[in-house]
Amino acid sequence: MSHLTVPDFAVQIVTFNSGRTIDRCLQSVLDQHGVKFRVIVIDNHSMDDTLERVTARGVEVIANSTNRGYAAAHNQALEATASRYVLTLNPDAQLETGFLAAMFAALEAHPETGSAAGCLLRVNILDETPVRIDSAGLYMRRSRRQGLRCEHDSAAPSSSQIIPIFGPDGAAAVYRRAMLEDIRVQGEIFDSDFFLHKEDVDVCWRAQLRGWSSIYVPDAVGRHVRGFRPGQRQTMSASIRRDALRNRYLLILKNDQFRHVLRDLPHILVYDLGILLYVLLRERRSLPAYLDVIRLVPRMWRKRRQIQSNRRVDWQTIDRVFRL
């Protein structure tokens, strides 16, 4: 759907060798109705036929000459669009008809809400019938472990109510642009230092600190082929595993509160000791992630000062975030 006026949504899809799934992903977006939207694909120098497939669809494309990472690519699209709402959509996800309309209705009805997650159903290929939930947004635990809400639950929805959550999973996350602009740090919305993995969690956390709530919208349904999950960690590239480990600590450095870290230190230490033992015994190629964290401490500390000085909510409100 193409419009000369400013659309309701910018649908942003970052691709990298995504030829196997991008056709179904794009078609599911183009089949949306009831809202105005603009589709923009940011390709991170794919070596397969992704660009050819996207170009054949006639959608807008930004073709990068190198792999700039997930965060930087989404920032490119954000600077190129002006819609009221933004959907970041993974190329291995597929929307049910009415996804955007359901999100639009929910966010219009809740103006204090900065973001929303739908119900993503897990599939191994986009054509199969899903039986389990992939995610219904994100949660944050006292160990500072982030995870997928309702993961592995039955695909039959247990509730039709809109409820508060920590934030949306970046595979199909809807953001209010006013919220994204409000949480900019050093000119960026998504933190390009993260490159790939957990940048969506970072956005959720910063938004909560600024007083923006997030909701789960069960009527917005999609499918997702989950590429990165704990049970398949060894199938991921070494660089992705290293990024995931490093970014856990960057998140804490930027966003956490000292009093909360001290209170939750037993939970954090137990979890981190488990991670360290796993890395030492089974994943030594991820050890440089700890050096990456040390190298990035000064930069993260500068970002932290800006984030914490702009915090709007009190300690009790922040504490409740870890209970959602």
Coordinates of C-alpha atoms in Angstrom, one line a residue:
M1 CA 0.0 0.0 0.0
S2 CA 1.6 3.3 -1.1
H3 CA 0.5 6.7 0.0
L4 CA 1.8 10.2 -0.6
T5 CA 0.6 11.3 2.9
V6 CA 2.5 10.3 6.0
P7 CA 1.5 6.7 6.8
D8 CA 0.4 5.3 10.1
F9 CA 3.2 2.7 10.1
A10 CA 6.7 2.3 8.8
V11 CA 7.4 -1.4 8.5
Q12 CA 11.1 -1.9 8.7
I13 CA 12.7 -5.2 7.8
V14 CA 16.5 -5.8 8.1
T15 CA 17.7 -8.6 5.9
F16 CA 21.0 -10.5 5.6
N17 CA 20.9 -13.6 3.4
S18 CA 17.2 -13.8 4.0
G19 CA 16.1 -15.2 0.6
R20 CA 14.4 -18.3 2.0
T21 CA 11.7 -16.4 3.9
I22 CA 11.6 -12.8 2.7
D23 CA 8.9 -13.4 0.0
R24 CA 6.4 -14.7 2.5
C25 CA 7.3 -12.0 5.0
L26 CA 6.8 -9.2 2.5
Q27 CA 3.6 -10.7 1.2
S28 CA 2.1 -10.8 4.7
V29 CA 2.9 -7.1 5.1
L30 CA 1.4 -6.1 1.8
D31 CA -1.8 -8.0 2.6
Q32 CA -2.4 -5.8 5.7
H33 CA -5.5 -3.6 5.6
G34 CA -7.2 -0.9 7.5
V35 CA -4.1 1.3 8.0
K36 CA -1.7 3.2 5.9
F37 CA 1.8 1.9 5.9
R38 CA 5.2 2.2 4.2
V39 CA 7.5 -0.7 3.8
I40 CA 11.3 -0.3 3.8
V41 CA 13.9 -3.1 3.6
I42 CA 17.4 -2.5 4.8
D43 CA 19.7 -5.1 3.4
N44 CA 23.0 -5.7 5.2
H45 CA 25.0 -6.8 2.1
S46 CA 23.3 -10.1 1.5
M47 CA 25.3 -12.6 -0.6
D48 CA 22.2 -14.6 -1.7
D49 CA 19.2 -13.5 -3.8
T50 CA 17.6 -11.4 -1.1
L51 CA 18.0 -8.1 -2.9
E52 CA 16.6 -9.5 -6.2
R53 CA 13.5 -10.9 -4.4
V54 CA 12.9 -7.6 -2.5
T55 CA 13.4 -5.5 -5.6
A56 CA 10.9 -7.6 -7.5
R57 CA 8.3 -6.7 -4.9
G58 CA 8.7 -3.0 -5.7
V59 CA 9.2 -2.0 -2.1
E60 CA 11.7 0.6 -0.9
V61 CA 15.2 -0.7 -0.3
I62 CA 18.4 0.6 1.4
A63 CA 21.2 -1.6 0.2
N64 CA 24.3 -1.4 2.5
S65 CA 27.7 -2.2 1.1
T66 CA 28.7 -3.9 4.4
N67 CA 26.8 -5.7 7.2
R68 CA 26.2 -2.8 9.5
G69 CA 24.3 -4.9 12.1
Y70 CA 20.6 -5.0 13.1
A71 CA 20.7 -1.8 15.3
A72 CA 22.4 0.5 12.8
A73 CA 20.2 -0.7 10.0
H74 CA 17.0 0.0 11.9
N75 CA 18.4 3.5 12.7
Q76 CA 18.9 4.1 9.0
A77 CA 15.2 3.3 8.3
L78 CA 14.0 5.4 11.2
E79 CA 15.9 8.4 9.8
A80 CA 14.2 7.8 6.4
T81 CA 10.6 7.6 7.7
A82 CA 8.2 9.8 9.6
S83 CA 5.2 7.6 10.5
R84 CA 3.5 7.7 13.9
Y85 CA 4.2 4.0 14.6
V86 CA 7.1 1.8 13.6
L87 CA 7.1 -2.0 13.2
T88 CA 10.4 -3.8 13.3
L89 CA 9.9 -7.1 11.6
N90 CA 12.3 -9.9 11.1
P91 CA 12.4 -11.4 7.6
D92 CA 11.7 -14.9 9.1
A93 CA 8.3 -13.6 10.5
Q94 CA 4.9 -13.5 8.9
L95 CA 1.9 -11.5 9.9
E96 CA -1.7 -12.6 10.0
T97 CA -4.0 -10.3 8.2
G98 CA -5.2 -7.6 10.6
F99 CA -1.9 -7.4 12.6
L100 CA -1.3 -3.7 11.9
A101 CA -5.0 -2.8 12.4
A102 CA -5.1 -4.5 15.8
M103 CA -1.9 -2.7 16.9
F104 CA -3.2 0.6 15.6
A105 CA -6.4 0.3 17.6
A106 CA -4.7 -0.7 20.8
L107 CA -2.1 2.1 20.7
E108 CA -4.6 4.7 19.8
A109 CA -6.7 3.6 22.8
H110 CA -3.7 3.7 25.1
P111 CA -1.8 7.0 24.4
E112 CA 0.5 6.5 27.4
T113 CA 1.9 3.3 25.8
G114 CA 5.1 3.5 23.9
S115 CA 5.3 0.0 22.5
A116 CA 3.3 -3.2 21.9
A117 CA 3.9 -6.9 21.3
G118 CA 1.6 -9.3 19.5
C119 CA 1.2 -13.0 19.8
L120 CA 3.9 -14.7 17.7
L121 CA 3.4 -18.4 17.0
R122 CA 6.5 -20.6 16.5
V123 CA 7.0 -22.5 13.3
N124 CA 10.0 -24.3 11.8
I125 CA 8.9 -23.2 8.3
L126 CA 6.4 -20.4 7.6
D127 CA 3.9 -22.7 5.8
E128 CA 3.3 -25.1 8.7
T129 CA 0.5 -24.9 11.2
P130 CA 1.7 -23.6 14.6
V131 CA 0.9 -25.4 17.8
R132 CA 3.0 -23.3 20.3
I133 CA 3.6 -19.7 21.1
D134 CA 7.0 -18.2 20.2
S135 CA 6.6 -15.0 22.2
A136 CA 4.0 -12.7 23.7
G137 CA 6.6 -10.0 24.4
L138 CA 9.6 -10.0 26.7
Y139 CA 10.1 -10.4 30.5
M140 CA 13.0 -9.4 32.7
R141 CA 14.0 -11.5 35.8
R142 CA 15.9 -10.5 38.9
S143 CA 18.9 -12.4 37.6
R144 CA 18.7 -9.9 34.7
R145 CA 17.9 -12.8 32.4
Q146 CA 15.6 -11.7 29.6
G147 CA 13.2 -14.1 27.9
L148 CA 10.2 -14.6 25.8
R149 CA 6.8 -14.4 27.5
C150 CA 4.6 -17.5 27.1
E151 CA 7.2 -19.3 25.1
H152 CA 6.1 -22.9 24.3
D153 CA 2.6 -22.3 25.6
S154 CA -0.3 -23.7 23.6
A155 CA -1.0 -21.6 20.5
A156 CA -4.6 -21.4 21.6
P157 CA -4.7 -18.0 23.3
S158 CA -5.3 -18.2 27.1
S159 CA -6.5 -14.5 27.3
S160 CA -7.9 -12.0 25.0
Q161 CA -7.1 -9.1 27.3
I162 CA -4.5 -6.3 26.6
I163 CA -2.1 -6.5 29.5
P164 CA 1.1 -4.6 30.6
I165 CA 4.5 -6.2 29.8
F166 CA 8.2 -5.3 30.0
G167 CA 8.3 -4.7 26.2
P168 CA 8.0 -6.3 22.8
D169 CA 10.3 -8.8 21.1
G170 CA 12.2 -7.2 18.2
A171 CA 11.1 -9.9 15.8
A172 CA 7.7 -8.1 15.5
A173 CA 7.8 -5.0 17.7
V174 CA 5.6 -2.0 17.4
Y175 CA 6.8 1.3 18.7
R176 CA 5.3 4.7 19.0
R177 CA 7.7 7.1 17.2
A178 CA 7.3 9.7 19.9
M179 CA 8.6 7.2 22.4
L180 CA 11.6 6.3 20.2
E181 CA 12.5 9.9 19.8
D182 CA 12.2 10.4 23.5
I183 CA 14.7 7.7 24.4
R184 CA 17.5 8.7 22.0
V185 CA 20.9 8.5 23.5
Q186 CA 23.8 10.2 21.8
G187 CA 21.7 10.7 18.7
E188 CA 20.8 7.0 18.4
I189 CA 17.6 5.1 19.0
F190 CA 18.9 1.5 18.7
D191 CA 22.4 1.3 20.2
S192 CA 24.8 0.4 17.3
D193 CA 27.4 -0.8 19.8
F194 CA 25.2 -3.8 20.3
F195 CA 25.4 -4.7 16.6
L196 CA 23.1 -7.7 16.9
H197 CA 21.1 -9.2 19.8
K198 CA 19.4 -7.6 22.9
E199 CA 19.1 -4.1 21.3
D200 CA 15.3 -4.6 21.5
V201 CA 15.7 -5.3 25.3
D202 CA 17.8 -2.1 25.6
V203 CA 15.0 0.0 24.0
C204 CA 12.4 -1.6 26.3
W205 CA 14.4 -0.8 29.4
R206 CA 15.2 2.8 28.4
A207 CA 11.5 3.3 27.6
Q208 CA 10.5 2.0 31.0
L209 CA 12.9 4.4 32.7
R210 CA 11.3 7.3 30.8
G211 CA 7.9 6.3 32.0
W212 CA 6.6 4.7 28.8
S213 CA 4.5 1.5 29.3
S214 CA 4.3 -1.5 27.0
I215 CA 1.3 -3.8 26.3
Y216 CA 0.6 -7.2 24.9
V217 CA -2.1 -7.2 22.1
P218 CA -3.3 -10.8 21.7
D219 CA -5.4 -10.0 18.6
A220 CA -2.2 -9.1 16.6
V221 CA -1.0 -12.5 15.5
G222 CA 2.0 -13.6 13.5
R223 CA 4.3 -16.5 12.9
H224 CA 8.0 -16.7 13.5
V225 CA 10.9 -19.1 12.7
R226 CA 13.0 -18.5 15.9
G227 CA 16.6 -18.7 14.8
F228 CA 18.3 -18.0 18.1
R229 CA 17.2 -19.8 21.3
P230 CA 19.1 -21.5 24.1
G231 CA 18.5 -25.1 23.0
Q232 CA 20.1 -24.3 19.6
R233 CA 22.9 -22.1 20.8
Q234 CA 25.6 -24.3 19.4
T235 CA 24.2 -23.9 15.9
M236 CA 24.7 -20.2 16.0
S237 CA 27.8 -18.5 14.7
A238 CA 30.6 -17.7 17.1
S239 CA 30.1 -14.0 16.5
I240 CA 26.4 -14.0 17.4
R241 CA 27.1 -16.0 20.6
R242 CA 29.8 -13.5 21.5
D243 CA 27.5 -10.5 20.9
A244 CA 24.7 -12.1 23.0
L245 CA 27.0 -12.5 25.9
R246 CA 28.6 -9.1 25.7
N247 CA 25.3 -7.3 25.3
R248 CA 24.0 -8.8 28.6
Y249 CA 26.5 -6.7 30.5
L250 CA 26.2 -3.6 28.3
L251 CA 22.5 -3.7 29.2
I252 CA 23.2 -3.7 32.9
L253 CA 25.9 -1.1 32.6
K254 CA 23.6 1.4 30.8
N255 CA 20.2 0.8 32.5
D256 CA 20.3 -0.9 35.9
Q257 CA 20.1 0.8 39.3
F258 CA 22.8 0.3 41.9
R259 CA 20.3 -0.4 44.7
H260 CA 18.5 -3.0 42.6
V261 CA 21.8 -4.7 41.6
L262 CA 22.8 -5.0 45.3
R263 CA 19.4 -6.3 46.3
D264 CA 19.4 -8.9 43.5
L265 CA 23.1 -9.7 43.6
P266 CA 22.6 -13.4 44.7
H267 CA 20.3 -14.0 41.7
I268 CA 22.7 -12.2 39.3
L269 CA 25.8 -14.0 40.6
V270 CA 24.3 -17.4 40.4
Y271 CA 23.2 -16.8 36.9
D272 CA 26.5 -15.3 35.8
L273 CA 28.5 -18.0 37.4
G274 CA 26.5 -20.5 35.4
I275 CA 27.2 -18.5 32.2
L276 CA 30.9 -18.4 33.0
L277 CA 31.2 -22.1 33.6
Y278 CA 29.3 -22.9 30.4
V279 CA 31.6 -20.6 28.4
L280 CA 34.8 -22.1 30.0
L281 CA 33.6 -25.6 29.4
R282 CA 31.7 -25.5 26.1
E283 CA 32.1 -22.1 24.4
R284 CA 35.6 -20.7 24.9
R285 CA 35.3 -18.7 21.6
S286 CA 32.9 -16.4 23.5
L287 CA 35.5 -15.5 26.2
P288 CA 36.6 -12.4 24.3
A289 CA 33.1 -11.0 25.0
Y290 CA 34.3 -10.2 28.6
L291 CA 37.2 -8.2 27.1
D292 CA 34.7 -6.4 24.8
V293 CA 32.7 -5.3 27.9
I294 CA 35.8 -3.9 29.6
R295 CA 36.8 -2.0 26.4
L296 CA 33.3 -0.5 26.1
V297 CA 32.8 0.5 29.8
P298 CA 33.8 4.2 29.2
R299 CA 31.4 4.5 26.3
M300 CA 28.6 2.7 28.1
W301 CA 29.2 4.9 31.2
R302 CA 28.7 8.1 29.1
K303 CA 25.5 6.7 27.8
R304 CA 24.4 5.7 31.3
R305 CA 24.9 9.2 32.6
Q306 CA 22.5 10.5 29.9
I307 CA 19.9 7.7 30.5
Q308 CA 19.9 8.0 34.3
S309 CA 19.8 11.8 34.3
N310 CA 16.7 11.7 32.1
R311 CA 14.9 9.0 34.1
R312 CA 11.4 10.0 35.0
V313 CA 10.1 7.1 37.1
D314 CA 10.8 6.3 40.8
W315 CA 12.5 3.3 42.2
Q316 CA 9.3 1.5 43.0
T317 CA 8.0 1.8 39.5
I318 CA 11.3 0.5 38.1
D319 CA 11.1 -2.4 40.6
R320 CA 7.6 -3.4 39.2
V321 CA 9.1 -3.7 35.8
F322 CA 10.9 -6.9 36.9
R323 CA 7.6 -8.4 37.9
L324 CA 5.8 -8.1 34.6

